[in-house]
Coordinates of N, CA and C in Angstrom, one line a residue:
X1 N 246.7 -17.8 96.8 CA 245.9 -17.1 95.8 C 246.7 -16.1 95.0
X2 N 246.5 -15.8 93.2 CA 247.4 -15.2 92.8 C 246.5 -13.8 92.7
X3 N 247.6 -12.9 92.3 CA 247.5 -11.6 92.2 C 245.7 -11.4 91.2
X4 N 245.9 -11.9 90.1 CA 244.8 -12.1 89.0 C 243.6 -12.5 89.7
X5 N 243.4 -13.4 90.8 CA 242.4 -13.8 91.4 C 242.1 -12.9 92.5
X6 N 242.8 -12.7 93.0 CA 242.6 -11.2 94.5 C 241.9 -10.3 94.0
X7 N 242.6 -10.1 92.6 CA 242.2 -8.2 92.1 C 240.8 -9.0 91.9
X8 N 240.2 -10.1 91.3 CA 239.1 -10.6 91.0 C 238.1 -10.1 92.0
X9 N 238.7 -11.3 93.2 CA 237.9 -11.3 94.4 C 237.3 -10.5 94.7
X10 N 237.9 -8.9 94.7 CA 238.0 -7.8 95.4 C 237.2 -6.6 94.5
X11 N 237.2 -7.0 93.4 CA 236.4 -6.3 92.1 C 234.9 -6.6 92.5
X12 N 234.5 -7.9 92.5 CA 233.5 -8.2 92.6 C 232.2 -7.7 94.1
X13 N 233.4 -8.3 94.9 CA 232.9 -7.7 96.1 C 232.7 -6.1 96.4
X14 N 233.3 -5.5 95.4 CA 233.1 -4.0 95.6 C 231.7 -4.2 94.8
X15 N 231.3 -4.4 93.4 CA 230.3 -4.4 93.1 C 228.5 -5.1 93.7
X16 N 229.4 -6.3 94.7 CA 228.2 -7.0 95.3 C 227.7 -5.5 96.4
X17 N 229.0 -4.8 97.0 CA 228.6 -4.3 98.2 C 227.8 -2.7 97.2
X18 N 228.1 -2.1 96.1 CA 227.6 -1.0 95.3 C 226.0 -1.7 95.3
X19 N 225.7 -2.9 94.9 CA 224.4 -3.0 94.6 C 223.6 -2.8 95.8
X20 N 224.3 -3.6 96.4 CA 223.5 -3.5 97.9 C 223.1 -2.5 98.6
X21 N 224.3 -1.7 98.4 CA 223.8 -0.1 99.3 C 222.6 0.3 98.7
X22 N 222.5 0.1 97.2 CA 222.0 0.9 96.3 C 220.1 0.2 96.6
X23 N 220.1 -1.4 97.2 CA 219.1 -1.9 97.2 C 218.8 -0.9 98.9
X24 N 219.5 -1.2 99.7 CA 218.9 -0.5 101.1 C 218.4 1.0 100.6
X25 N 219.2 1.5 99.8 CA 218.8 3.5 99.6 C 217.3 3.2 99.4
X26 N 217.3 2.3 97.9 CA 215.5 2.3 97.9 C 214.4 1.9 98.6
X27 N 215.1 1.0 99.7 CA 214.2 0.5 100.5 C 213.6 1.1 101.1
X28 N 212.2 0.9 101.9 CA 211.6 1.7 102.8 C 211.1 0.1 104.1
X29 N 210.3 0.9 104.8 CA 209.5 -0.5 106.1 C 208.5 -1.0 105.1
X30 N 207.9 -0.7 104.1 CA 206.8 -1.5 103.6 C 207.6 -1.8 101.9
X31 N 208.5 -1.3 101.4 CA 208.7 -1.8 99.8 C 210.4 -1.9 99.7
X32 N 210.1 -2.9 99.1 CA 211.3 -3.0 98.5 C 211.7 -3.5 96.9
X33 N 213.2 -3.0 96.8 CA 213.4 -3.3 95.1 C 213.3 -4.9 94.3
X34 N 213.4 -4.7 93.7 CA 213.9 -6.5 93.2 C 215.0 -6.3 92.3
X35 N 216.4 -7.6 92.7 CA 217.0 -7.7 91.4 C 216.5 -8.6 90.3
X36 N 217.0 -8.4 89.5 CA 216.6 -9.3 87.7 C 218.0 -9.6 87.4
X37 N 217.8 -10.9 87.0 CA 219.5 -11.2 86.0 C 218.5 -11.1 84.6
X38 N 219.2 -10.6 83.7 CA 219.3 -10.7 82.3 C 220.4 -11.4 82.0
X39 N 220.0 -12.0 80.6 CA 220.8 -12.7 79.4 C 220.5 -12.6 78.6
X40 N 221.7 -11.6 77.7 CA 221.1 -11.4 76.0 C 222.6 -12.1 75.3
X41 N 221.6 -12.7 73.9 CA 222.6 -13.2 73.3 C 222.2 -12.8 72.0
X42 N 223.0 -12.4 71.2 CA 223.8 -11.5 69.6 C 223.8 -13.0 68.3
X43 N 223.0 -12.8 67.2 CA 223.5 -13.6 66.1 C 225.0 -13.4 66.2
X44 N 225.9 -14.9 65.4 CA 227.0 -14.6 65.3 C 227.3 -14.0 63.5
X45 N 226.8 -12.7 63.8 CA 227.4 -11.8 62.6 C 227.7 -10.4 63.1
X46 N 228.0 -9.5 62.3 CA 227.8 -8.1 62.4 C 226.7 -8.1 61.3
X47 N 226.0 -6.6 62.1 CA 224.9 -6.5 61.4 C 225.1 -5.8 59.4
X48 N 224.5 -7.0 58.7 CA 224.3 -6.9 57.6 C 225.9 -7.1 56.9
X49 N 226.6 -8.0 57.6 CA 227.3 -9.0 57.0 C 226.8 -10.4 56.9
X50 N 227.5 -11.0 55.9 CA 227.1 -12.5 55.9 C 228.7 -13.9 56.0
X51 N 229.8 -13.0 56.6 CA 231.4 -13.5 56.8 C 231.0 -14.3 58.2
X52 N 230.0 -14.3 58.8 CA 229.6 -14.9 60.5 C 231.0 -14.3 61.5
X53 N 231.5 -13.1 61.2 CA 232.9 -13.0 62.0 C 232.1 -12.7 63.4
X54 N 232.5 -13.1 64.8 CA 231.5 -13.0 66.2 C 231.7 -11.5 66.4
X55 N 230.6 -11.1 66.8 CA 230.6 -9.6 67.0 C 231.2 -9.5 67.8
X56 N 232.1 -8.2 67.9 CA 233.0 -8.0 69.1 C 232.3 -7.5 70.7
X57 N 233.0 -7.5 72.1 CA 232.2 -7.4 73.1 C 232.0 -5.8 73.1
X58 N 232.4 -4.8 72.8 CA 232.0 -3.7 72.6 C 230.8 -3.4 72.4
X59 N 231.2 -4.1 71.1 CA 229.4 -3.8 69.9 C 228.3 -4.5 71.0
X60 N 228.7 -5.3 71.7 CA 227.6 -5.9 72.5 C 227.2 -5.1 73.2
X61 N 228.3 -4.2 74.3 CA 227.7 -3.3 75.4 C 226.9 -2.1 74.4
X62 N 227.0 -1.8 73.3 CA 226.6 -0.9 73.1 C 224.7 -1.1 72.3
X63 N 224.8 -2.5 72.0 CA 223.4 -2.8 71.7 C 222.5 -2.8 73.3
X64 N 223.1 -3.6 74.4 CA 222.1 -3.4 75.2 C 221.9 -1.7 76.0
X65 N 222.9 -1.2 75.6 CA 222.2 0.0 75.9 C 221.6 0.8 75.4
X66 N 221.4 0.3 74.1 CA 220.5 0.7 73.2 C 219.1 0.7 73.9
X67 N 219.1 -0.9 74.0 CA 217.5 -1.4 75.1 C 217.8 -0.8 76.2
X68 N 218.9 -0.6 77.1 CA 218.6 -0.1 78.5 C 217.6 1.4 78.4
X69 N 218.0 2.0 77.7 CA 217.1 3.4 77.0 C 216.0 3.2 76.9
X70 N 215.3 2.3 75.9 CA 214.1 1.9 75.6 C 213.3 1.6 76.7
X71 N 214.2 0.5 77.3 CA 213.4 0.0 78.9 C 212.8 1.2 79.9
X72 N 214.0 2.2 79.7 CA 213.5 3.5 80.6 C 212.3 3.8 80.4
X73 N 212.1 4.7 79.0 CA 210.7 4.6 78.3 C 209.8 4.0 78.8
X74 N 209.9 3.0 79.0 CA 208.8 1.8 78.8 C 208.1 1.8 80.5
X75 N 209.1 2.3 81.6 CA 209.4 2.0 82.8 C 208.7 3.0 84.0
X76 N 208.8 4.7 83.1 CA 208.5 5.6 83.9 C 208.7 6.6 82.6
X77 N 207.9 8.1 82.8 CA 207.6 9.3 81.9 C 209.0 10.0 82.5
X78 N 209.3 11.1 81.6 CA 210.4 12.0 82.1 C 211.4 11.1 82.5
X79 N 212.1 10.0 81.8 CA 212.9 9.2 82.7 C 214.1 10.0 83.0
X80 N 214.6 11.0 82.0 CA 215.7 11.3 82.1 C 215.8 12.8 82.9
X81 N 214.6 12.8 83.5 CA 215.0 13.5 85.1 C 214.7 12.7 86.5
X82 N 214.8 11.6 85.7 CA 214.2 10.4 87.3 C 215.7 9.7 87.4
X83 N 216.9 10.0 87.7 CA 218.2 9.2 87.4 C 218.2 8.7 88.4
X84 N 217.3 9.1 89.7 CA 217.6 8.0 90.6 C 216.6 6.7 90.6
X85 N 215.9 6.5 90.0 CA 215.1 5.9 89.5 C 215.4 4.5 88.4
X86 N 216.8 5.4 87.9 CA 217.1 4.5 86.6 C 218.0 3.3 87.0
X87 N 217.5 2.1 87.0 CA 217.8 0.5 87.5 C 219.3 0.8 87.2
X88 N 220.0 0.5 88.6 CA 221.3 -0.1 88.6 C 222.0 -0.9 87.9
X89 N 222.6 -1.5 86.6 CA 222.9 -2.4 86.1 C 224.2 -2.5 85.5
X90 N 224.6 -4.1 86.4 CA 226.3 -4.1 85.8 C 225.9 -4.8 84.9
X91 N 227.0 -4.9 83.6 CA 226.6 -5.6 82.4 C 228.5 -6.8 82.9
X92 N 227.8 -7.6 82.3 CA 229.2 -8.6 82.1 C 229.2 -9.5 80.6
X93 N 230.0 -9.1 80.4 CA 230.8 -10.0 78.9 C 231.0 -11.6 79.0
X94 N 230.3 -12.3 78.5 CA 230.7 -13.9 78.7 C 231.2 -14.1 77.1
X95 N 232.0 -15.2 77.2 CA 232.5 -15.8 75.6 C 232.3 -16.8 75.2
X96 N 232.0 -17.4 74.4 CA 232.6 -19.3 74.4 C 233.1 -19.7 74.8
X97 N 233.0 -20.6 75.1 CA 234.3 -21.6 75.3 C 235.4 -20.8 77.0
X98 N 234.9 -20.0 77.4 CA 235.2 -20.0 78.6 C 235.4 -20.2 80.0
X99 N 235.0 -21.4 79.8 CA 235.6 -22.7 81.3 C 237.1 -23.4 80.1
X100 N 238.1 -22.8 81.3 CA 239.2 -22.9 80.7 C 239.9 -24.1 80.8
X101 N 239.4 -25.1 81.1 CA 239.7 -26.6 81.1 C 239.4 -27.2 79.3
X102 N 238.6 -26.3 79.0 CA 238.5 -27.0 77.5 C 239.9 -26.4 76.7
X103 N 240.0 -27.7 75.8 CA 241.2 -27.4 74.6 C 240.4 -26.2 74.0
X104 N 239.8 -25.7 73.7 CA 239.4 -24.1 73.0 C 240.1 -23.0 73.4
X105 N 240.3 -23.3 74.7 CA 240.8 -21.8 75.6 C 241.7 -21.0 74.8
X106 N 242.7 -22.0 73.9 CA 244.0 -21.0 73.7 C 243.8 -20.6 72.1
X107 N 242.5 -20.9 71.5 CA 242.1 -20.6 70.0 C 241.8 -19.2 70.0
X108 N 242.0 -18.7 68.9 CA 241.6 -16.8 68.8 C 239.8 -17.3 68.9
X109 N 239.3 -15.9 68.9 CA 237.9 -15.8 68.9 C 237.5 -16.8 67.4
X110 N 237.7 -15.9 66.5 CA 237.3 -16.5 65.1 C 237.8 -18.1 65.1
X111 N 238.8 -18.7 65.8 CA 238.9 -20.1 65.7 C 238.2 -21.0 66.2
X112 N 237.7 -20.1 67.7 CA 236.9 -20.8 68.6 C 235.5 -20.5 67.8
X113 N 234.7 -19.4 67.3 CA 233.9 -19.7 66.8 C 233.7 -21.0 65.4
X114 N 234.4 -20.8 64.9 CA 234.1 -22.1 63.8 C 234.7 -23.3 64.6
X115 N 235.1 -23.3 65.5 CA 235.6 -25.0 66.1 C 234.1 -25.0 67.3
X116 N 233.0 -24.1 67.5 CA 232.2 -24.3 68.8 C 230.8 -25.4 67.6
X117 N 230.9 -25.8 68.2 CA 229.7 -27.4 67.9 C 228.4 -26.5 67.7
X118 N 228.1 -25.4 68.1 CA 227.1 -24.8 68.6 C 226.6 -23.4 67.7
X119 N 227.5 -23.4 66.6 CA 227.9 -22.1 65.8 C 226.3 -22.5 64.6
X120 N 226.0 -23.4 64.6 CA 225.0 -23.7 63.9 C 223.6 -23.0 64.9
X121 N 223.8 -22.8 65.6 CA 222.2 -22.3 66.7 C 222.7 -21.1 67.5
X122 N 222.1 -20.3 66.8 CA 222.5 -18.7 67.3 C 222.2 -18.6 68.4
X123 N 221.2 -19.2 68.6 CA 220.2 -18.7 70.1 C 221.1 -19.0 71.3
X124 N 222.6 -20.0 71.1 CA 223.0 -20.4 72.3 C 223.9 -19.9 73.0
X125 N 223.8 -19.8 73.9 CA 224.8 -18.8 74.4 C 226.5 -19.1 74.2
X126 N 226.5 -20.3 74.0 CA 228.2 -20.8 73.5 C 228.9 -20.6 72.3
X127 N 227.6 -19.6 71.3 CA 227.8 -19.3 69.6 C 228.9 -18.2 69.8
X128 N 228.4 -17.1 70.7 CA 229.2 -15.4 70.4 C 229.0 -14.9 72.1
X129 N 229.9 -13.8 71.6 CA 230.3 -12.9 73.1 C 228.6 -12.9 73.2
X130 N 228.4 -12.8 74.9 CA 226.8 -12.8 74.9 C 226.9 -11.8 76.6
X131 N 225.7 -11.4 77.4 CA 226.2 -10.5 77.9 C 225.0 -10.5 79.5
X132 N 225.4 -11.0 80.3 CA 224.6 -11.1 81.8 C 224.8 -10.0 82.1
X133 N 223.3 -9.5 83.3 CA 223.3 -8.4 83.5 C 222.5 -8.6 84.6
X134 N 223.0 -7.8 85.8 CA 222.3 -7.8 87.4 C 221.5 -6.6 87.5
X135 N 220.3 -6.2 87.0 CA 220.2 -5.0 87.4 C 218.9 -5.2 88.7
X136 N 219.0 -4.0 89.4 CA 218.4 -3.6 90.3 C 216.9 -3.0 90.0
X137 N 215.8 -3.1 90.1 CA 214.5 -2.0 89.8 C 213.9 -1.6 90.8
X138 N 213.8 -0.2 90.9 CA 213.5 0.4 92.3 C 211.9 0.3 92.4
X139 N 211.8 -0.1 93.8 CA 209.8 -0.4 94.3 C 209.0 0.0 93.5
X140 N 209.1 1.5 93.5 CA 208.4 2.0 92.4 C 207.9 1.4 90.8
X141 N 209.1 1.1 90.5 CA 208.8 0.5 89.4 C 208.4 -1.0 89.4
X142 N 208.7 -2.1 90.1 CA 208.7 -3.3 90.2 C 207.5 -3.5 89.2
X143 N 206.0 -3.1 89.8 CA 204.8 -3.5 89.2 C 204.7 -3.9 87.5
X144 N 205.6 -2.1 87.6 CA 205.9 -1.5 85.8 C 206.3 -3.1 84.8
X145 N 207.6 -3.4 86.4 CA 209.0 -4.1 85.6 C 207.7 -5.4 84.7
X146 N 207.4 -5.8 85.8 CA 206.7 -7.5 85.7 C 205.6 -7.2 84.8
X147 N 204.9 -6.0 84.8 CA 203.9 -6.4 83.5 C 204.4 -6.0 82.1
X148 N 205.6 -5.6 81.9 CA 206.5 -5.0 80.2 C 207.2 -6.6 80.3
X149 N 207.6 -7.5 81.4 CA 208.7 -7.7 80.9 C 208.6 -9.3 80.0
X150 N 207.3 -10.0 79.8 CA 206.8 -10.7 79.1 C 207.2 -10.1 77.1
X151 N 207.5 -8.6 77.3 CA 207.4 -8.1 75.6 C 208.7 -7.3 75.6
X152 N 210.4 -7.5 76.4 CA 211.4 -7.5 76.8 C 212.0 -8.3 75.4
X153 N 211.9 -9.3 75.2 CA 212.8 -10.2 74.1 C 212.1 -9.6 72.8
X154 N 210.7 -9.4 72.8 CA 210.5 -8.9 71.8 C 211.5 -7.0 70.8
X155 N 211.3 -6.3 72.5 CA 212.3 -5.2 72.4 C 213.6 -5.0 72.0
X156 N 213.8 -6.0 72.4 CA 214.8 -6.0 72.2 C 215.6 -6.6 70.8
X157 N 214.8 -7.7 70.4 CA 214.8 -8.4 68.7 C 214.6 -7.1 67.6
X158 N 214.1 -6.2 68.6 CA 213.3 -5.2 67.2 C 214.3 -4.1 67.5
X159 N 215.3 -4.0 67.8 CA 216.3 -3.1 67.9 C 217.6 -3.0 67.1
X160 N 217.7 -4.3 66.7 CA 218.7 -4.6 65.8 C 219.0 -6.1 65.4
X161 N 219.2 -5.9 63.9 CA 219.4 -7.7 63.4 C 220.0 -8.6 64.1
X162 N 221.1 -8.2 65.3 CA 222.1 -8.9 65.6 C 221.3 -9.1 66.8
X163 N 220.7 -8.1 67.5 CA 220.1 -9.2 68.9 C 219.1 -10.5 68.7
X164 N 219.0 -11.1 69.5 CA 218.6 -12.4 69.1 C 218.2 -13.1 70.3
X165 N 218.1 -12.9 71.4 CA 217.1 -13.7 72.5 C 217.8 -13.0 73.5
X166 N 216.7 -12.9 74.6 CA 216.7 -12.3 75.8 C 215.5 -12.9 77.0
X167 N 216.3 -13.0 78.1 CA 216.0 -13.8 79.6 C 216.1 -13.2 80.1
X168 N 214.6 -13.2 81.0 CA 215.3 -12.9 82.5 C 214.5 -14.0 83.9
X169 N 214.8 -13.2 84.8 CA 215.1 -13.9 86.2 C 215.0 -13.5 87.1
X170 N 214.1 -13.5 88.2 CA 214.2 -12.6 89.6 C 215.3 -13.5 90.5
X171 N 215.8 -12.7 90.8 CA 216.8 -13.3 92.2 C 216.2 -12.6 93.5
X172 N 216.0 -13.9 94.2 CA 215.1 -13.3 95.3 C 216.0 -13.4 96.4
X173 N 216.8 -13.6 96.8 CA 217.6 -13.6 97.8 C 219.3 -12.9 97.4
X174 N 219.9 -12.7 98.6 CA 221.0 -12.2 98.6 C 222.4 -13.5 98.1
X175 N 221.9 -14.4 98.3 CA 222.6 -15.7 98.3 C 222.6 -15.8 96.7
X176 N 221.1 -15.9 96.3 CA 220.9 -15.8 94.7 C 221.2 -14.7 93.5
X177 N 221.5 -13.4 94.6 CA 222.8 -12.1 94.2 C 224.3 -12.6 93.7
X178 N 224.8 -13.2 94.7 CA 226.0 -13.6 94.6 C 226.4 -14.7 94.2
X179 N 225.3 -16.1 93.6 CA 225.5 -16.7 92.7 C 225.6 -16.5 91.1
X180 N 224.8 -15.0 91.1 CA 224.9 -14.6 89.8 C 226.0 -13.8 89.0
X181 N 226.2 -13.0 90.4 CA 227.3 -12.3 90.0 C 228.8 -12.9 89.4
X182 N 228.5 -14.2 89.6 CA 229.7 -15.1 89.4 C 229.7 -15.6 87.5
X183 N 228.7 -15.0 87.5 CA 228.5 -15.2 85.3 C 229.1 -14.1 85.0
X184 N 230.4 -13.4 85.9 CA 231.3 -12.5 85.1 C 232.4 -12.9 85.6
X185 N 232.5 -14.5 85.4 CA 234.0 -15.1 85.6 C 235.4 -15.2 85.2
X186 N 234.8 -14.5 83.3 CA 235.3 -13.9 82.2 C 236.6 -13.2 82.6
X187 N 236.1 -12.1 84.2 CA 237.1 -11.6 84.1 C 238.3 -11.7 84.9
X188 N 238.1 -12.8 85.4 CA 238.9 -13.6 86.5 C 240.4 -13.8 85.7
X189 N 239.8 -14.9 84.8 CA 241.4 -14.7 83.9 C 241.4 -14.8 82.2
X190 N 240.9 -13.5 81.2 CA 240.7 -13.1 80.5 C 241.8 -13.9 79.6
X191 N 241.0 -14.7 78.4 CA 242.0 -15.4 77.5 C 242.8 -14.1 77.1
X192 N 244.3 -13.8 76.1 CA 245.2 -13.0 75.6 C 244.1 -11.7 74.8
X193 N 243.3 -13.0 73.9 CA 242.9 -11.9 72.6 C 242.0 -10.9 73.1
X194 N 241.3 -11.2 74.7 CA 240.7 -10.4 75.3 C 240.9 -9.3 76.5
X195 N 242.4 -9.5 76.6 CA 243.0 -9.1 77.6 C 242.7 -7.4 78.0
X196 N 242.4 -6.8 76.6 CA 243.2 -5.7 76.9 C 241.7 -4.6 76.6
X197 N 240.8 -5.6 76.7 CA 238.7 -5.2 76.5 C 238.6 -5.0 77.5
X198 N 237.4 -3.9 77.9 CA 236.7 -3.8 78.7 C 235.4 -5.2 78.7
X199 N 235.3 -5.8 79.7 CA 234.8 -7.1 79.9 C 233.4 -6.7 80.9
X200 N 233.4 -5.3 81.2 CA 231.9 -5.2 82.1 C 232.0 -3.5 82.3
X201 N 230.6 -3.3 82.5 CA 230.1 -1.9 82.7 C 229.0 -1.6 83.0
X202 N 228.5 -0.5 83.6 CA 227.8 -0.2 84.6 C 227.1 1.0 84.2
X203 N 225.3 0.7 84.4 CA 224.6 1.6 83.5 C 223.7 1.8 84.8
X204 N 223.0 2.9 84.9 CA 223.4 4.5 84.2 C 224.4 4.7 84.2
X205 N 225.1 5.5 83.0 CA 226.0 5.9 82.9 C 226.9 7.1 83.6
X206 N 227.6 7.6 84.2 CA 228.1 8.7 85.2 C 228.0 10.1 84.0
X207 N 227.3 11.0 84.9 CA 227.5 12.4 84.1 C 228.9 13.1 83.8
X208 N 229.8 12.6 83.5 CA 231.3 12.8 83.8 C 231.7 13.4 82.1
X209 N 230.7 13.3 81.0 CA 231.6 13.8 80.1 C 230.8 15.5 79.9
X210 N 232.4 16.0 79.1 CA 231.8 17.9 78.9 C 230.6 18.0 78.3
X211 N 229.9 18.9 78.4 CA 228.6 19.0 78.1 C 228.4 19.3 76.5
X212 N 229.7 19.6 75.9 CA 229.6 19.8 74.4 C 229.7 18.5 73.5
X213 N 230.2 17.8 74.4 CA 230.3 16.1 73.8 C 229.4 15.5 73.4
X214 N 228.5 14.7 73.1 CA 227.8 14.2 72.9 C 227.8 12.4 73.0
X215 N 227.8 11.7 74.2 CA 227.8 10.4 73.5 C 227.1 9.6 73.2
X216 N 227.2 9.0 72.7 CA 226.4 7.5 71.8 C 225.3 7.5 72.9
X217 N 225.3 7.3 74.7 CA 224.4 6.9 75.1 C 223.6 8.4 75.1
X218 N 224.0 9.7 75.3 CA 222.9 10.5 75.0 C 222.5 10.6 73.9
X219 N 223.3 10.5 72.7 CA 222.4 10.3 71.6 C 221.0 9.4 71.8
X220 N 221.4 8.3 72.1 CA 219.9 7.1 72.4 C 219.2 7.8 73.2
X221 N 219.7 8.7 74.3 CA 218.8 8.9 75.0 C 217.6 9.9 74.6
X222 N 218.3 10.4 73.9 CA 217.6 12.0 72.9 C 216.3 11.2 71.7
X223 N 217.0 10.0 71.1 CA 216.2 9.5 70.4 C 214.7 8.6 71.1
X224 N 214.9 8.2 72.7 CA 214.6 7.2 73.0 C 213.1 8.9 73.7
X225 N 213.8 10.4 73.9 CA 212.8 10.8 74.0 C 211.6 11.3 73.6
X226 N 212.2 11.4 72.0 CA 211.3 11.9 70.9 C 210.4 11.0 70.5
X227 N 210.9 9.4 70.9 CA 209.9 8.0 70.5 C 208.8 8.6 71.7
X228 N 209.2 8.7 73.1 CA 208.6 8.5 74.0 C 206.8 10.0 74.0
X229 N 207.5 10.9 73.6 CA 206.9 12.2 73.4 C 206.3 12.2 72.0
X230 N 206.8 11.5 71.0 CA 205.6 11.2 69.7 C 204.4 10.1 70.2
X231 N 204.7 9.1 71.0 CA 203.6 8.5 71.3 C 202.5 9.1 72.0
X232 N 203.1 10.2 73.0 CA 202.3 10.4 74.1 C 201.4 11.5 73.1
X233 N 201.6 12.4 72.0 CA 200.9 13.0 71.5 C 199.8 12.6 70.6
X234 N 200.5 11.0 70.0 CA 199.5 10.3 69.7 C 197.9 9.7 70.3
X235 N 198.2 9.5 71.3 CA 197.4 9.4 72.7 C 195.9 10.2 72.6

């Protein structure tokens, strides 16, 4: 086994065993959590270009947590004093052309996009960076999850021109945990042009930056509570 695949192995399994703790914390003798795989996938543009250059995986992590926000909202009131509350979710980066047996492997992004057969149908996941996601929803919320999540793809389309279809999936076993977790294969052995990207990340986000900072995800989250508190006065 090489080095590249150990550090793999060993990544992953730290994350199978993070979820898990995280599913026994919520558990009790009568309720338990459920995981969901998500799949969202991105027109291949930037938003309000018309050059089709594939959006980079960055811009990806940062649209779904655009929706991770929203979903809060949508999930439980005061979310952002409910942080233990707020679904566990590792995000993973998938690409084109990815199973490294194909002659694509060794094309830059922008080559492999205009050489993928598939660049004509946004919706597929083989068009652009596209982005799996394991998260966890604690008992509490389960009920919430299953009756919003029929109007999920919709939320997510209405967030930005560039999102463009969203799945999900209950995994009901542990077996069907760790078959999923394997749609972040990406980072097993990361083509060159992507070498040096962060290829996955993990929402909620850690309270670790100074309090004068501001980032991108408290910004959404500030926005995500003014949406949430203009509705409820509407009411």
């Amino acid at each position: 086994m090489d080095q590249s695949t150990l550090r793999y192995d060993l990544l992953i399994e730290n994350h199978l065993e993070h979820l898990k703790r995280e599913y026994h914390r919520l558990s009790t003798d009568t309720i338990h959590p459920q995981f969901w795989f998500l799949t969202v996938t991105f027109l291949p543009i930037e938003a309000k270009r018309d050059d089709h250059i594939p959006i980079p995986p960055h811009r990806c992590f940062v649209l779904f947590e655009r929706f991770y926000v929203r979903l809060l909202s949508r999930l439980m009131n005061n979310f952002e004093r409910k942080r233990w509350l707020q679904p566990l979710t590792f995000l993973y980066i998938d690409y084109p052309f990815t199973k490294r047996e194909k002659t694509f492997a060794t094309l830059s992004p922008i080559e492999q996009f205009h050489a993928n057969p598939f660049h004509f149908y946004p919706e597929h996941p083989e068009t652009t960076p596209h982005i799996h996601a394991i998260m966890l929803i604690a008992p509490q919320l389960v009920e919430r999850f299953e009756a919003i999540r029929a109007s999920l793809a919709n939320l997510f389309q209405s967030l930005g021109p560039a999102n463009c279809t969203l799945h999900t999936a209950s995994l009901q076993t542990h077996d069907d945990l760790r078959r999923a977790i394997f749609s972040s294969k990406l980072l097993k052995r990361p083509p060159r042009s992507l070498s040096d990207i962060d290829l996955y990340t993990v929402l909620p986000k850690a309270k670790s930056e100074p309090v004068y900072v501001k980032s991108d995800w408290e910004r959404e989250l500030e926005a995500a509570l003014r949406e949430s508190r203009a509705s409820s006065a509407n009411v």
